[in-house]
Protein backbone atom coordinates (compact mmCIF):
# COMPACT_ATOMS: atom_id res chain seq x y z
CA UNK A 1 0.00 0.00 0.00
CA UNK A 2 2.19 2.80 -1.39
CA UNK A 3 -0.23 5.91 -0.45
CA UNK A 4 0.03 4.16 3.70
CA UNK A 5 2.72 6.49 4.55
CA UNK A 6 1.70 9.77 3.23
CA UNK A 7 -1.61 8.93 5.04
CA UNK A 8 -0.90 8.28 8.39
CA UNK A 9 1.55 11.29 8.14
CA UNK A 10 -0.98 13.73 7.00
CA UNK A 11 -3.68 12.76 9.54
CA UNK A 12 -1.29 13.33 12.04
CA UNK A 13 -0.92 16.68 10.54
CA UNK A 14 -4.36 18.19 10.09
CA UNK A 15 -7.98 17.17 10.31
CA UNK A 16 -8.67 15.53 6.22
CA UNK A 17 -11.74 15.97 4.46
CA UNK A 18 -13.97 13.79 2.95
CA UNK A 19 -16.04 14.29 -0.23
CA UNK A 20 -19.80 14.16 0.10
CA UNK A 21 -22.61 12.62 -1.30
CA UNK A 22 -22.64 10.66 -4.58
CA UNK A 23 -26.01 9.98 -5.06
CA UNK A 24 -26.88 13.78 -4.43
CA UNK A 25 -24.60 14.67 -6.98
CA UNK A 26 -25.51 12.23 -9.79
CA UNK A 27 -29.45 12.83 -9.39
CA UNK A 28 -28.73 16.06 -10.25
CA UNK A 29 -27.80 14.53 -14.04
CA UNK A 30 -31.50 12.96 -14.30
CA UNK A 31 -30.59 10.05 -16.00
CA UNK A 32 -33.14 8.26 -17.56
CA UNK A 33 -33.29 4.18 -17.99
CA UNK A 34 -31.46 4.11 -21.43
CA UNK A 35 -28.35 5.98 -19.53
CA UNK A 36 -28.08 3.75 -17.25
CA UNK A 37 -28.13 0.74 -19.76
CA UNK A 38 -25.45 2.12 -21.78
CA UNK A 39 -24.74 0.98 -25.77
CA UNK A 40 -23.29 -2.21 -23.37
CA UNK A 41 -26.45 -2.92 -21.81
CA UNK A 42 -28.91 -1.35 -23.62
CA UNK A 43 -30.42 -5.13 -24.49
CA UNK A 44 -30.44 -6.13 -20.79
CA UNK A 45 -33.72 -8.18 -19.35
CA UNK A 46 -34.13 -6.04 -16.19
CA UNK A 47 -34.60 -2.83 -15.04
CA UNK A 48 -31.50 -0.61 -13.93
CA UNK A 49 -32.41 2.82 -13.47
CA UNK A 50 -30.92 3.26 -10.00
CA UNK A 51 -28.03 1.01 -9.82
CA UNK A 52 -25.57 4.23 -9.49
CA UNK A 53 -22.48 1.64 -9.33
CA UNK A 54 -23.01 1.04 -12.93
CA UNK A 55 -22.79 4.31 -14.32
CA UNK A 56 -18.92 3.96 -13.63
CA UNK A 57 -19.42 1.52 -16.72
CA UNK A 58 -21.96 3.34 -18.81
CA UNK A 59 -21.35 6.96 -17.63
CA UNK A 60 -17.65 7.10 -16.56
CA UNK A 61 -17.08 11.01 -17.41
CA UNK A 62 -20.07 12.02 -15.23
CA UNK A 63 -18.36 9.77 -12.14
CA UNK A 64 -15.24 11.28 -13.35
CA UNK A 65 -16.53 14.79 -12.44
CA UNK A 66 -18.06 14.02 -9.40
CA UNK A 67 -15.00 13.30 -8.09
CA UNK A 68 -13.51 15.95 -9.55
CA UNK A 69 -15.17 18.68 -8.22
CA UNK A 70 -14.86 17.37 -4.79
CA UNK A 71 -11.34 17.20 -4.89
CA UNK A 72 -11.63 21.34 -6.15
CA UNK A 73 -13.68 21.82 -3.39
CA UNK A 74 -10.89 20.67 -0.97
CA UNK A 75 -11.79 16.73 -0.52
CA UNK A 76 -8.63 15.09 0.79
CA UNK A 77 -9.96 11.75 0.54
CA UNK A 78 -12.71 10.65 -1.80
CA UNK A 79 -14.99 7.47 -2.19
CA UNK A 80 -15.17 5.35 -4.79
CA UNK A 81 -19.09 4.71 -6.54
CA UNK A 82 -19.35 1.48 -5.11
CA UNK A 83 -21.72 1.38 -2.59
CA UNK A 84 -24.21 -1.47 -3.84
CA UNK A 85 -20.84 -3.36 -5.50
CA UNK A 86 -21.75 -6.21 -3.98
CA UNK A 87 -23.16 -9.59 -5.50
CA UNK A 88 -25.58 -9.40 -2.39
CA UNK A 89 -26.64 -6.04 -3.70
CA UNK A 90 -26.05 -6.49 -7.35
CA UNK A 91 -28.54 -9.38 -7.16
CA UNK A 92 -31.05 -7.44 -7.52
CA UNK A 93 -30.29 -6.54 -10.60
CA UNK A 94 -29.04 -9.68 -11.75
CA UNK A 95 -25.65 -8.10 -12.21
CA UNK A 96 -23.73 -11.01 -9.88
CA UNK A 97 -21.13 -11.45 -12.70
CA UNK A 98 -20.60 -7.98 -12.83
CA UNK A 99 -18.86 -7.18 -9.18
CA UNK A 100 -15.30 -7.43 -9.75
CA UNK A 101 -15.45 -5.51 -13.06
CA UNK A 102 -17.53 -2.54 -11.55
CA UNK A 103 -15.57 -2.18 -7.94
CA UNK A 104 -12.02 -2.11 -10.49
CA UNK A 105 -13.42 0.33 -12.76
CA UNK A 106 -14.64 2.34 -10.18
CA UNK A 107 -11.28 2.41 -8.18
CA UNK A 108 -9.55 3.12 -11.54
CA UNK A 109 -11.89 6.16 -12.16
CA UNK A 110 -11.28 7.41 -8.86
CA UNK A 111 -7.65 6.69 -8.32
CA UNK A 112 -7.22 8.64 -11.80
CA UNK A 113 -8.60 12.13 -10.35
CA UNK A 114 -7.07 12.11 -7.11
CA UNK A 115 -3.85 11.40 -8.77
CA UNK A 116 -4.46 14.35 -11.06
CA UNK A 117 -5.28 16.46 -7.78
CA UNK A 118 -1.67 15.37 -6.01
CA UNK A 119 0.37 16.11 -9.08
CA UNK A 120 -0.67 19.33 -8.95
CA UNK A 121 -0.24 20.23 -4.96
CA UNK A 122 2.18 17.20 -3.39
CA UNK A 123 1.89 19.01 -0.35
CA UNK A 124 -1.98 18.18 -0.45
CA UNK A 125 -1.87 14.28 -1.07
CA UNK A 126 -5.30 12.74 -2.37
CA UNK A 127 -6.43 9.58 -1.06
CA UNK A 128 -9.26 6.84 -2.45
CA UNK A 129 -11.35 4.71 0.13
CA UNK A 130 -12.64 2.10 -1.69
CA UNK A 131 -16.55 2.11 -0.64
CA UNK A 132 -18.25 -1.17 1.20
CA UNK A 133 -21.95 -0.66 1.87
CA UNK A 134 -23.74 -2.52 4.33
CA UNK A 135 -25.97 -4.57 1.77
CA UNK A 136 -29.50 -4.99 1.68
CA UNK A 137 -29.48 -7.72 4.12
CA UNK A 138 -28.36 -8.07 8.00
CA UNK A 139 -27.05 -11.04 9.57
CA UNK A 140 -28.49 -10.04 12.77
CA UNK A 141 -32.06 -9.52 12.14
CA UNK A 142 -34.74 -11.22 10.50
CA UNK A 143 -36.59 -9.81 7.67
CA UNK A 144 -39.95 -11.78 8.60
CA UNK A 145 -42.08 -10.62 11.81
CA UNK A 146 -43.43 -14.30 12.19
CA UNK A 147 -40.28 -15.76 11.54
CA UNK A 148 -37.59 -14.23 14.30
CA UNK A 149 -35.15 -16.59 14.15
CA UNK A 150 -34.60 -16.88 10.07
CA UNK A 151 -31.94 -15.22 8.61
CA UNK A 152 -31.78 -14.45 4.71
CA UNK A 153 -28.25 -14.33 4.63
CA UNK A 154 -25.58 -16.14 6.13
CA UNK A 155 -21.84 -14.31 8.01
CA UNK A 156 -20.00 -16.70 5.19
CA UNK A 157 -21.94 -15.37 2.10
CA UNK A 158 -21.28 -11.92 3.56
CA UNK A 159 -17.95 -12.47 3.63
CA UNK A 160 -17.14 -14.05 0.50
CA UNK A 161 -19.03 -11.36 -1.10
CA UNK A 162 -17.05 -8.55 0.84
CA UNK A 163 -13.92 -10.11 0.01
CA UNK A 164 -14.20 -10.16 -3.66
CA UNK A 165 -15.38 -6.34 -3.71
CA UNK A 166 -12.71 -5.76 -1.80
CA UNK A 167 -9.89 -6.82 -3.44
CA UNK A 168 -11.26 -5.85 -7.03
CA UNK A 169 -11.37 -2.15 -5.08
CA UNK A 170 -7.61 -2.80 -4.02
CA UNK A 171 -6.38 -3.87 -7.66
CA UNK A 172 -8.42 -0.71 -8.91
CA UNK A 173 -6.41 1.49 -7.02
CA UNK A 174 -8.11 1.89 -3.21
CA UNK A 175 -5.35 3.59 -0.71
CA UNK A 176 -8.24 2.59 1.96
CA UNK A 177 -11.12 0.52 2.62
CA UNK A 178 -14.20 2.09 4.13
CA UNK A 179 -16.91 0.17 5.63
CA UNK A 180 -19.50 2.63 5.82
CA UNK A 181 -23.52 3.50 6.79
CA UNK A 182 -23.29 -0.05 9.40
CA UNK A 183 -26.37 -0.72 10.68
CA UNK A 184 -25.71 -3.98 11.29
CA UNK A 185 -22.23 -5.06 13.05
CA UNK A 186 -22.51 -8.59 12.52
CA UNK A 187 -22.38 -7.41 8.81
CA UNK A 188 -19.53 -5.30 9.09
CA UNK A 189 -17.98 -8.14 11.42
CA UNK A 190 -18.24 -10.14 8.25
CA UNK A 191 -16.51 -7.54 6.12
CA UNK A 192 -13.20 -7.09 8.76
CA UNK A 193 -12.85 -10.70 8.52
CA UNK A 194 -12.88 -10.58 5.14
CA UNK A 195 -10.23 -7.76 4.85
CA UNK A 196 -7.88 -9.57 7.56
CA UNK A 197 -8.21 -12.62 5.02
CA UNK A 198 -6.75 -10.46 2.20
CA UNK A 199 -4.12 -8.72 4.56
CA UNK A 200 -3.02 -12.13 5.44
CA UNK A 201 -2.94 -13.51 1.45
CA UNK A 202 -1.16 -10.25 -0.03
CA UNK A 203 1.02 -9.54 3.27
CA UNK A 204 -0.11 -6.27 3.03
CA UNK A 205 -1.66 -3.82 5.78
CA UNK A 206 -4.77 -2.23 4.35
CA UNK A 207 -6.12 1.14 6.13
CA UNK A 208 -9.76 0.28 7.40
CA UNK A 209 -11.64 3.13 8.04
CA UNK A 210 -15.16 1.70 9.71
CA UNK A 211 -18.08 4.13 9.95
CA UNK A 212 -21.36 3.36 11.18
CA UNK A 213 -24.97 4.72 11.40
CA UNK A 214 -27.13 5.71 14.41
CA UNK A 215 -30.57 5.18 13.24
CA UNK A 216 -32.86 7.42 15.60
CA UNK A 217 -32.53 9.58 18.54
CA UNK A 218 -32.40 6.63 21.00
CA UNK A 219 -28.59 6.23 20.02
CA UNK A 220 -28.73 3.41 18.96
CA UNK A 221 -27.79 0.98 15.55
CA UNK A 222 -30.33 -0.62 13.58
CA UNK A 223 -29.61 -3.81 15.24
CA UNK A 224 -29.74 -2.32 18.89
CA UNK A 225 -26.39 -1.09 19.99
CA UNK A 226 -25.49 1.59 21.85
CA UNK A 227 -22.32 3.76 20.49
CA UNK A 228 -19.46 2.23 22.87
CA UNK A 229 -20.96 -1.09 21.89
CA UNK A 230 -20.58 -0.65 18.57
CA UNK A 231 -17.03 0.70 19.50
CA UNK A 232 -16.32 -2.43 21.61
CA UNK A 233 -17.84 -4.62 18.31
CA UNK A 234 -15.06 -3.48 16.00
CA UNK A 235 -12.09 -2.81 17.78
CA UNK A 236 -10.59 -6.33 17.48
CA UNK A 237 -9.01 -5.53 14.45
CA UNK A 238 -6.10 -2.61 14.37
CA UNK A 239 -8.21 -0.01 12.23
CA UNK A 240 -7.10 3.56 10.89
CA UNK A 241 -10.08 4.97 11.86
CA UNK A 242 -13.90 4.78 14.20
CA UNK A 243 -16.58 6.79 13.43
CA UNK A 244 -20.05 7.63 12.52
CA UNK A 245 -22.20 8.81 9.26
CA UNK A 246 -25.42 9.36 7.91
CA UNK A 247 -29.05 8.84 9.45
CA UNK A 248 -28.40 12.14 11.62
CA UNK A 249 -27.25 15.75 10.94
CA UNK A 250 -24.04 17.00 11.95
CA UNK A 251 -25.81 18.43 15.42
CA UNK A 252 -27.58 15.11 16.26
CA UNK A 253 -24.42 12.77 15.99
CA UNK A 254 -22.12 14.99 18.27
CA UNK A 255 -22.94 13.23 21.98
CA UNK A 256 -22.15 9.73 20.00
CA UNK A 257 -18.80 11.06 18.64
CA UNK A 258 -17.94 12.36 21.99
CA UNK A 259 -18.59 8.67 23.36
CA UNK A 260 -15.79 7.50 20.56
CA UNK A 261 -13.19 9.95 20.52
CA UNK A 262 -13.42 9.27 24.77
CA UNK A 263 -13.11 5.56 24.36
CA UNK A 264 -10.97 4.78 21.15
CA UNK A 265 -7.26 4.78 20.70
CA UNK A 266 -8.15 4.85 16.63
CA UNK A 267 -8.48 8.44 14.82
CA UNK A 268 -12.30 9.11 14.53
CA UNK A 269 -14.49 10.30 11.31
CA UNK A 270 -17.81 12.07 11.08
CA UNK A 271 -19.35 12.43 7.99
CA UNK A 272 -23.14 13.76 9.06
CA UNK A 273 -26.28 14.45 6.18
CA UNK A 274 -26.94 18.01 5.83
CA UNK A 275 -29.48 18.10 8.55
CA UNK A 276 -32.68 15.49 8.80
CA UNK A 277 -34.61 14.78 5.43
CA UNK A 278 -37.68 17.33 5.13
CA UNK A 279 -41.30 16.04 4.02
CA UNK A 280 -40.15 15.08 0.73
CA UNK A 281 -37.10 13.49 1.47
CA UNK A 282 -34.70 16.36 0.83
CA UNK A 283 -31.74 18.06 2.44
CA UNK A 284 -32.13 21.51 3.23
CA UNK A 285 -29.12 22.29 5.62
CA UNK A 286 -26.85 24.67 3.71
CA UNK A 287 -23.48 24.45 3.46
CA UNK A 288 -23.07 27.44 5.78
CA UNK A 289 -25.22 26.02 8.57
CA UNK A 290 -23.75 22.43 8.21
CA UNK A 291 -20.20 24.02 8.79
CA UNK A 292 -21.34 26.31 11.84
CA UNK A 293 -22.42 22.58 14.02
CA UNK A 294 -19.65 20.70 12.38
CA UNK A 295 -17.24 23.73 14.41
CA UNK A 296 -18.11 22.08 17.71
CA UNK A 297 -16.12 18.76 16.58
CA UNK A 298 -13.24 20.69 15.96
CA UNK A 299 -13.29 22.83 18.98
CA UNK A 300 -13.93 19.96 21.06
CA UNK A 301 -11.54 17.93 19.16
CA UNK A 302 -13.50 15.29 18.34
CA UNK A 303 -12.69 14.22 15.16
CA UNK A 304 -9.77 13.71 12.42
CA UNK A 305 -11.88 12.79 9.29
CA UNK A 306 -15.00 15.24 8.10
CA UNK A 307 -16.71 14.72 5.08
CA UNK A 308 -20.40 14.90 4.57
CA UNK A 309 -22.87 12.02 3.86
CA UNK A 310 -26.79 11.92 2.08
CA UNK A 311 -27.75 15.92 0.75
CA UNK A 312 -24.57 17.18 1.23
CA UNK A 313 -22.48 18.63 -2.49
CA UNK A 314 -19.70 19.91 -3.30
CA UNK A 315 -20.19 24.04 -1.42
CA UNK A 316 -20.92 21.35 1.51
CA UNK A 317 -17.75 20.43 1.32
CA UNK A 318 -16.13 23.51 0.60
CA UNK A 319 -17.28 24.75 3.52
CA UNK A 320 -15.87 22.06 5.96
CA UNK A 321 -12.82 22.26 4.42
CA UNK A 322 -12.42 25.75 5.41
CA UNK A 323 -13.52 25.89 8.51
CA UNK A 324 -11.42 22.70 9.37
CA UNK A 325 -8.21 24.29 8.19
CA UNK A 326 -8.08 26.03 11.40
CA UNK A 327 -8.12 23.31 13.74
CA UNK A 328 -5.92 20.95 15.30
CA UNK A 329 -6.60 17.40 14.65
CA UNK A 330 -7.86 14.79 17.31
CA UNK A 331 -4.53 13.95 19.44
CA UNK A 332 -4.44 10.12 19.69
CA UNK A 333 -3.60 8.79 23.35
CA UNK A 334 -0.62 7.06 21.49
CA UNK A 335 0.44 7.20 17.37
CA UNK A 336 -0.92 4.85 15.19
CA UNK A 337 1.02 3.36 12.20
């Protein structure tokens, strides 16, 4: 992992910024069904408006930009369009065979840009976490009311599935692996393993950043735990970084960061929505307003990563990067490397 060094050295430096949403940004392009499909795909049996992970296939230039005008906006590290690349996920689309090819690709597209971005400041090194979504299944819960104790999915299948994105995002280019939006841990339990697997059959250490999602104002994860216990779930494994995104705006998730950066000898990410969804699902937080609550990480110093999660765009962005250049990073109780 060639990028390790200049990683760990630059956290330790200032507080990085992560780029915000993808899905905000590519709605904004309206693509319709046959821009999805692609001249590739265009005779394929099922639907796929929706699948954003293909578009790094069928719209590559439009992924290409997102990323781009993050990294202008002052995104240190950005995320690869892989959320769903999963063949849990891709399932649904009857894209199984297609996993490896769209988590490379998307890597590739990403590691291009950021690459671009260094060259041109290599004072400001630009980093690529390779995306791992939680799936659309949980190994925890059950999916049927009557049925408490069936499970439609297994910890093995998770983890085959999370190891294959996971190298194909490694080959493509990833300087880290992000398990992100966890509302399940057993899930994301399934995805470390995975990773260690790979560590062990490359002899390589891989930067995990794990980031997961507090689902309502009890404080708690989808599958019941409390902030510390999701903490305690994941800390078996030596990990770059702890921390929490989505689900909550930036004001909502501070008490549950506090709880981390308290407890946790890894460096700690936020990356928040832009405030909770409105009647009709949208974001209305503006960038100014996200970056006046996001100022109580830093002067608490909470945090080391900052990015922003669902509604939040490129002035988003902008914004936290500005504000964060001021600040002192999260000290660690000792240095990790």
């Amino acid at each position: 992992m060639k990028n390790t060094e200049q990683l760990y050295k630059a956290l330790n430096e200032r507080i990085l910024v992560l780029d915000g949403a993808m899905g905000t940004m590519l709605q904004r392009y309206n693509f319709q069904e046959e821009d999805y499909r692609g001249e590739r795909f265009k005779d394929w049996e099922y639907a796929l408006k929706g699948n954003n992970d293909l578009l790094s296939l069928t719209q590559p230039k439009a992924i290409e930009e997102v990323h781009r005008k993050y990294l202008e906006a002052g995104a240190d590290i950005i995320e690869t369009n892989t959320f769903s690349g999963t063949t849990i996920a891709m399932s649904d689309y009857h894209m199984e065979d297609l996993v490896y090819e769209l988590n490379f690709e998307s890597a590739k597209i990403a590691r291009k840009v950021s690459d671009e971005f260094t060259a041109l400041n290599p004072d400001k090194p630009r980093f690529v976490a390779g995306s791992i979504g939680p799936t659309n299944k949980t190994a925890s819960l059950s999916p049927d009311v009557n049925d408490p104790g069936f499970r439609a999915i297994t910890f093995d299948e998770l983890r085959i599935a999370y190891k294959q994105q996971s190298e194909a995002l490694l080959d493509g280019g990833a300087d880290i692996l992000l398990i992100e939006t966890i509302f399940d841990t057993l899930n994301a339990k399934a995805a470390l393993f995975a990773i260690d697997e790979i560590q062990e059959d490359r002899s390589i250490k891989i930067p995990v950043m794990v980031s997961g999602t507090i689902t309502d104002a009890s404080g708690r994860t989808l599958s019941g735990q409390t902030a510390e216990a999701f903490l305690i779930s994941v800390s078996h494994l030596k990990l770059l970084s702890v921390g929490f995104n989505c689900a909550l705006g930036a004001k909502q998730l501070t008490p549950y960061l506090e709880t981390l950066s308290h407890n946790s000898d890894f460096y700690i990410s936020a990356y928040p929505n832009a405030g909770l969804p409105n009647a009709f699902g949208q974001y209305d937080e503006t960038p100014e307003q996200m970056a006046e609550q996001i100022k109580e990480y830093v002067q608490k110093g909470l945090v080391n990563i900052v990015g922003g999660c669902c509604g939040t765009t490129p002035p988003h962005i902008k914004a936290i990067a500005d504000l964060v250049k001021d600040y002192e990073p999260r000290k660690l109780k000792e240095t990790v490397i």
